[in-house]
Amino acid sequence: MSIQVIQQPGSISFAGDPIIVKARTTLSGKTFLRIRMSCDVKAYRDSEQYAYSEDYAYEVGSDGYATFNVSSTIQTALNRCIVQQESGNAVTQTMFSAQFTLTYRETFLEEGVEIEESRLTSSEYKAIPGALTEFERFSASSADTSSILGSGRILSRKPAGEAVPFGTELYLPVVSTTSGTVSYQLDCGDVHKDLSMYTGGTLVPASIRIDTSSLPMAELKVSFGFESAPVKYTVPRRPDMRDFIFINRFGLAESVTAVMRESLEYAVESNTYVVPSDINFRARTQTVNYASSPQASYGMSSGYVSREWAEWWVNEFTVCRKAWMVENGSLIPVAIIPEESLTLYDRTKPSLIAVNFTVRFSFTGGTFNSFVR
């Protein structure tokens, strides 16, 4: 066997991280010598299997080395099977997982014919959606994702001290690497509950939902066998609070509450045309306007927060690609639009920190004056 695998993926990978593979051939003196590689992914949604494969080719130099990054293949396979949608007053997500194998081949040209010299197939690797940030990858003590995940992790970057308004449904994304059932303890004032949820299998991430309408106003602790969530606090709800469910950078549903600013705008595009009203001696022209349906945008804010929370709002929530706002008990799809420039602090001014952003409805028209009863 003339193919040598120099670097292979870890047993578990984040699909959004660079998944680097390095191989070497000991062949030499061949024309158009290449190492070809196939990444074969099996993505599972609920009980269905979806197969996806992509081929890579690398023309090797005199050292015989080839380098590949297969993360895009795995992300494509996962994106095809992950479904996140609103269902009533909740966001549901399919249960999914992914495994992949790598097949290496050496090829070269001989008298105009492509020759395959040898073939090597790897063992099976596993992947979950999401990615570490560049700083996290730079500062991590280990490049092995399985050691970062341990026996399980809460897939959220929220700091401690979150205010959870009374009645909010709290979404807490988790993954277990050892079991398909996640057990956890909920403590809030004099309320103690031992709960569990089936995620769909080992290494299948899911979002646990906690209804706070039956909890007292107190410190809220949620503890798993592998990790405890940062401390939260249930607080009274104010009229200017709005609840959001969004897909975080790990690809899972997470919840947060923002503060409404006194701002509502409608964007309307229109074009005017001058047209004849009739074709006869007394005809006149008429100006008509063709306008698009109005699209509403709300001004929102994180409210006054600490530096740590301001960083979370900027780097996690305002850049999310999919979100819903809770309006009168229903989930409304929205787009989160950050301001182009956000100043978190200015030591020349004694001010508190608030992160402002815009929430635009993903549909035209408003939510008032509805014909439907």
XYZ file of C-alpha atoms in Angstrom:
373
model
C 0.000 0.000 0.000
C 1.583 3.239 -1.151
C -0.962 5.634 0.460
C -0.212 6.820 3.976
C -2.758 8.810 6.024
C -0.742 11.471 7.835
C -3.614 13.325 9.543
C -7.172 12.115 9.996
C -10.268 13.722 11.608
C -11.064 13.139 15.244
C -13.737 10.618 16.182
C -16.180 13.571 16.552
C -16.094 16.855 14.632
C -18.089 20.055 14.425
C -19.243 20.218 10.808
C -18.538 23.957 10.595
C -14.932 23.650 11.743
C -12.118 22.880 9.297
C -11.979 19.077 9.060
C -8.487 18.576 7.707
C -7.219 15.378 6.151
C -3.622 14.841 5.018
C -2.342 11.909 2.996
C 0.917 10.968 1.298
C 1.808 8.747 -1.610
C 5.119 6.989 -1.941
C 4.760 6.710 -5.721
C 7.114 8.859 -7.775
C 8.038 9.474 -11.371
C 4.410 9.252 -12.536
C 2.656 11.639 -14.915
C -0.128 13.774 -13.427
C 0.079 11.943 -10.107
C -2.894 12.743 -7.898
C -4.472 11.603 -4.660
C -8.221 11.380 -5.057
C -10.498 11.204 -2.047
C -14.219 10.559 -1.635
C -16.103 11.793 1.431
C -19.193 9.622 1.886
C -21.692 10.957 4.431
C -24.715 9.223 5.916
C -27.057 11.750 7.533
C -29.976 10.428 9.555
C -33.213 12.374 10.056
C -35.488 10.671 12.545
C -35.544 7.124 11.099
C -34.608 8.057 7.515
C -31.122 7.887 6.014
C -29.772 10.398 3.491
C -26.579 9.573 1.622
C -24.361 12.285 0.177
C -20.891 12.115 -1.353
C -18.332 14.494 -2.860
C -15.034 13.784 -4.601
C -11.766 15.667 -4.102
C -8.543 15.598 -6.107
C -5.088 16.947 -5.259
C -2.140 16.943 -7.652
C 0.807 16.085 -5.469
C 4.254 17.604 -5.739
C 7.650 16.045 -5.238
C 6.943 15.503 -1.528
C 3.873 13.378 -2.288
C 1.601 15.180 0.210
C -2.069 16.119 -0.292
C -4.320 18.151 2.020
C -8.147 18.203 2.015
C -10.870 20.024 4.000
C -14.112 18.003 3.956
C -16.239 20.202 6.234
C -18.356 21.652 3.402
C -19.422 18.151 2.333
C -20.607 17.265 5.829
C -22.386 20.611 6.264
C -24.229 20.101 2.978
C -25.371 16.636 4.059
C -26.595 17.904 7.427
C -28.349 20.919 5.910
C -30.329 18.574 3.701
C -31.787 16.665 6.626
C -32.157 19.310 9.357
C -35.641 20.822 9.446
C -36.453 23.640 11.875
C -39.903 25.144 11.699
C -42.596 26.725 13.818
C -45.383 24.429 14.940
C -48.093 26.235 16.867
C -46.323 28.182 19.591
C -43.075 26.177 19.511
C -40.091 25.609 17.218
C -39.603 21.956 16.342
C -36.433 20.401 14.981
C -35.884 17.004 13.437
C -33.648 14.554 15.276
C -30.529 13.978 13.236
C -26.976 12.645 13.226
C -24.164 12.207 10.725
C -21.369 9.716 10.076
C -18.797 9.798 7.303
C -15.994 7.716 5.824
C -13.061 8.702 3.606
C -11.774 6.685 0.654
C -8.313 7.498 -0.746
C -7.065 6.550 -4.211
C -3.830 7.172 -6.141
C -4.207 7.917 -9.833
C -1.793 8.826 -12.615
C -1.687 8.948 -16.408
C 0.047 6.286 -18.445
C -0.113 6.544 -22.237
C -3.160 8.799 -21.932
C -5.065 6.380 -19.703
C -5.805 7.110 -16.033
C -4.504 4.331 -13.826
C -5.659 3.720 -10.260
C -2.857 2.235 -8.201
C -4.345 1.586 -4.756
C -7.373 2.332 -2.579
C -7.740 2.859 1.171
C -10.987 3.331 3.139
C -11.005 4.856 6.618
C -13.008 3.910 9.654
C -16.232 5.787 10.410
C -16.173 9.280 11.914
C -19.036 11.267 13.441
C -20.051 14.916 13.121
C -22.527 17.337 14.670
C -23.587 20.762 13.336
C -22.117 24.025 14.547
C -18.625 25.404 14.835
C -16.180 26.876 17.274
C -15.226 30.495 16.740
C -11.797 31.301 15.371
C -10.688 32.479 18.810
C -12.014 29.282 20.418
C -10.061 27.157 17.963
C -6.978 29.296 18.517
C -7.165 29.157 22.323
C -8.493 25.600 22.827
C -6.230 23.379 24.893
C -6.966 20.487 22.518
C -7.859 20.238 18.846
C -9.814 17.050 19.574
C -13.551 17.828 19.551
C -14.372 14.675 21.520
C -12.253 15.933 24.432
C -13.950 19.352 24.213
C -17.403 17.758 24.347
C -16.538 15.207 27.024
C -19.622 13.217 28.042
C -21.870 16.091 26.969
C -22.128 19.864 26.715
C -24.637 22.683 26.734
C -24.335 24.079 23.207
C -24.710 27.726 24.143
C -22.359 30.631 24.803
C -24.681 32.560 27.131
C -23.024 33.967 30.251
C -24.592 33.848 33.714
C -27.291 36.210 34.901
C -29.896 35.872 32.159
C -33.278 37.428 33.033
C -36.094 35.066 31.999
C -39.510 36.796 32.074
C -42.327 34.902 33.749
C -44.221 32.735 31.240
C -41.333 32.479 28.754
C -40.554 29.088 27.274
C -36.825 28.630 27.767
C -34.908 26.732 25.062
C -31.636 25.150 26.229
C -29.598 23.303 23.539
C -27.555 20.276 24.654
C -25.804 17.203 23.303
C -24.803 13.975 25.033
C -21.956 11.822 23.723
C -22.859 8.798 25.838
C -26.654 8.446 25.815
C -29.736 9.234 23.781
C -31.587 10.365 26.897
C -30.594 13.579 28.677
C -31.487 13.764 32.371
C -31.476 17.077 34.201
C -32.520 18.765 37.439
C -34.442 22.031 37.636
C -34.261 24.141 40.803
C -36.123 27.434 41.162
C -36.997 28.690 44.650
C -38.851 25.880 46.411
C -39.499 24.019 43.143
C -37.321 20.979 42.400
C -37.889 18.721 39.401
C -36.035 15.689 38.025
C -36.672 15.540 34.284
C -35.393 13.790 31.182
C -35.759 14.004 27.411
C -35.002 11.578 24.606
C -32.892 13.376 22.003
C -33.043 10.713 19.306
C -29.779 8.940 20.024
C -26.204 9.398 21.166
C -24.596 12.507 19.669
C -27.979 13.816 18.486
C -28.231 17.441 19.706
C -31.581 18.792 20.880
C -33.098 21.802 22.624
C -34.733 21.209 25.994
C -37.823 23.367 26.540
C -38.672 24.664 30.020
C -42.015 26.360 30.680
C -41.492 29.090 33.300
C -45.200 29.874 33.815
C -45.341 27.499 36.794
C -42.074 28.670 38.392
C -41.663 31.282 41.133
C -39.650 34.485 40.769
C -36.285 33.232 41.946
C -32.871 31.970 40.911
C -33.185 29.309 38.209
C -30.656 26.481 38.002
C -30.622 23.700 35.410
C -28.088 20.916 35.993
C -27.175 18.026 33.732
C -25.032 15.056 34.582
C -22.221 16.514 32.490
C -22.598 20.268 33.056
C -24.665 22.928 34.834
C -26.178 25.814 32.901
C -25.178 29.359 33.936
C -27.487 30.694 36.629
C -30.628 32.441 35.370
C -33.336 34.468 37.129
C -37.071 34.408 36.562
C -38.363 38.004 36.633
C -41.734 39.774 36.173
C -42.683 40.450 32.568
C -42.837 44.037 31.335
C -44.990 45.222 28.393
C -41.893 46.228 26.390
C -40.314 42.747 26.494
C -40.314 40.503 23.420
C -39.347 36.827 23.366
C -37.289 35.357 20.528
C -36.360 31.851 19.470
C -33.357 31.745 17.152
C -30.984 29.222 15.618
C -27.635 29.709 17.312
C -24.179 29.109 15.882
C -24.387 25.441 16.879
C -27.441 25.052 14.634
C -29.896 24.611 17.513
C -32.930 26.497 18.799
C -32.214 28.867 21.679
C -34.352 31.538 23.346
C -33.709 35.094 24.531
C -35.728 38.164 25.533
C -35.139 41.650 24.110
C -36.566 45.083 24.920
C -38.772 46.931 22.442
C -37.660 50.441 21.524
C -40.289 52.979 20.524
C -39.686 52.489 16.821
C -41.833 51.010 14.050
C -41.127 51.618 10.377
C -42.715 50.369 7.174
C -40.656 50.056 3.988
C -42.733 50.652 0.866
C -41.341 50.715 -2.662
C -43.450 52.408 -5.315
C -43.276 53.499 -8.975
C -45.543 56.019 -10.696
C -46.567 55.862 -14.334
C -48.528 58.217 -16.623
C -51.026 56.259 -18.724
C -53.917 57.266 -21.006
C -57.359 56.744 -19.531
C -58.942 56.171 -22.971
C -58.207 56.496 -26.640
C -60.526 59.219 -28.046
C -60.732 62.980 -28.666
C -61.531 63.810 -25.024
C -59.038 61.403 -23.591
C -56.765 62.473 -20.766
C -53.835 60.950 -19.002
C -53.860 59.481 -15.491
C -51.060 59.027 -13.017
C -51.093 55.615 -11.346
C -48.909 54.239 -8.596
C -47.801 50.651 -8.228
C -46.625 50.096 -4.649
C -45.206 46.988 -3.012
C -46.807 45.661 0.135
C -45.387 47.387 3.247
C -42.786 45.501 5.274
C -42.577 46.288 8.981
C -39.364 46.775 10.982
C -39.166 47.193 14.751
C -36.360 48.836 16.658
C -35.120 46.524 19.435
C -32.459 46.525 22.112
C -30.756 44.111 24.438
C -31.495 46.528 27.256
C -28.686 47.718 29.499
C -26.324 44.804 29.991
C -22.814 43.955 31.166
C -19.818 43.854 28.830
C -19.972 40.039 28.779
C -23.637 40.032 27.762
C -23.104 42.787 25.183
C -20.455 40.602 23.523
C -22.954 37.726 23.422
C -25.673 39.858 21.810
C -23.285 41.112 19.128
C -21.546 37.833 18.306
C -24.404 35.359 18.763
C -27.889 36.835 18.435
C -27.564 39.758 16.002
C -25.790 37.554 13.434
C -28.248 34.633 13.566
C -29.688 33.550 10.222
C -33.078 32.310 11.390
C -35.331 33.629 14.147
C -38.921 33.866 15.339
C -40.590 36.467 17.565
C -43.395 35.502 19.945
C -46.394 37.739 19.225
C -49.712 37.114 21.035
C -48.767 33.499 21.672
C -47.803 32.811 18.049
C -44.389 32.526 16.431
C -43.710 35.081 13.690
C -40.686 34.521 11.395
C -38.383 37.544 11.442
C -34.943 38.645 10.278
C -32.485 40.113 12.795
C -30.556 43.026 11.283
C -27.628 44.432 13.312
C -26.467 47.992 13.104
C -23.463 48.450 10.823
C -21.314 49.713 13.685
C -21.778 48.832 17.342
C -19.881 50.626 20.097
C -19.867 48.450 23.187
C -18.132 50.936 25.422
C -16.497 54.338 25.272
C -14.377 55.215 28.285
C -14.672 58.899 27.410
C -18.393 58.750 28.218
C -19.931 57.421 31.451
C -22.664 55.338 29.820
C -24.239 51.905 30.150
C -24.015 49.301 27.376
C -26.976 48.421 25.159
C -26.915 46.583 21.825
C -29.465 47.933 19.343
C -30.746 46.063 16.289
C -33.701 45.903 13.903
C -36.298 43.145 13.662
C -37.919 42.870 10.241
C -40.956 40.708 9.597
C -40.409 37.924 7.046
C -43.775 38.758 5.509
C -45.463 41.866 4.160
C -48.164 43.835 5.937
C -48.735 44.437 9.622
C -50.212 42.462 12.503
C -53.102 44.868 13.149
C -56.452 45.267 11.324
C -56.681 41.590 10.492
C -59.676 40.316 8.516
C -59.186 36.822 9.981
C -60.903 36.250 13.312
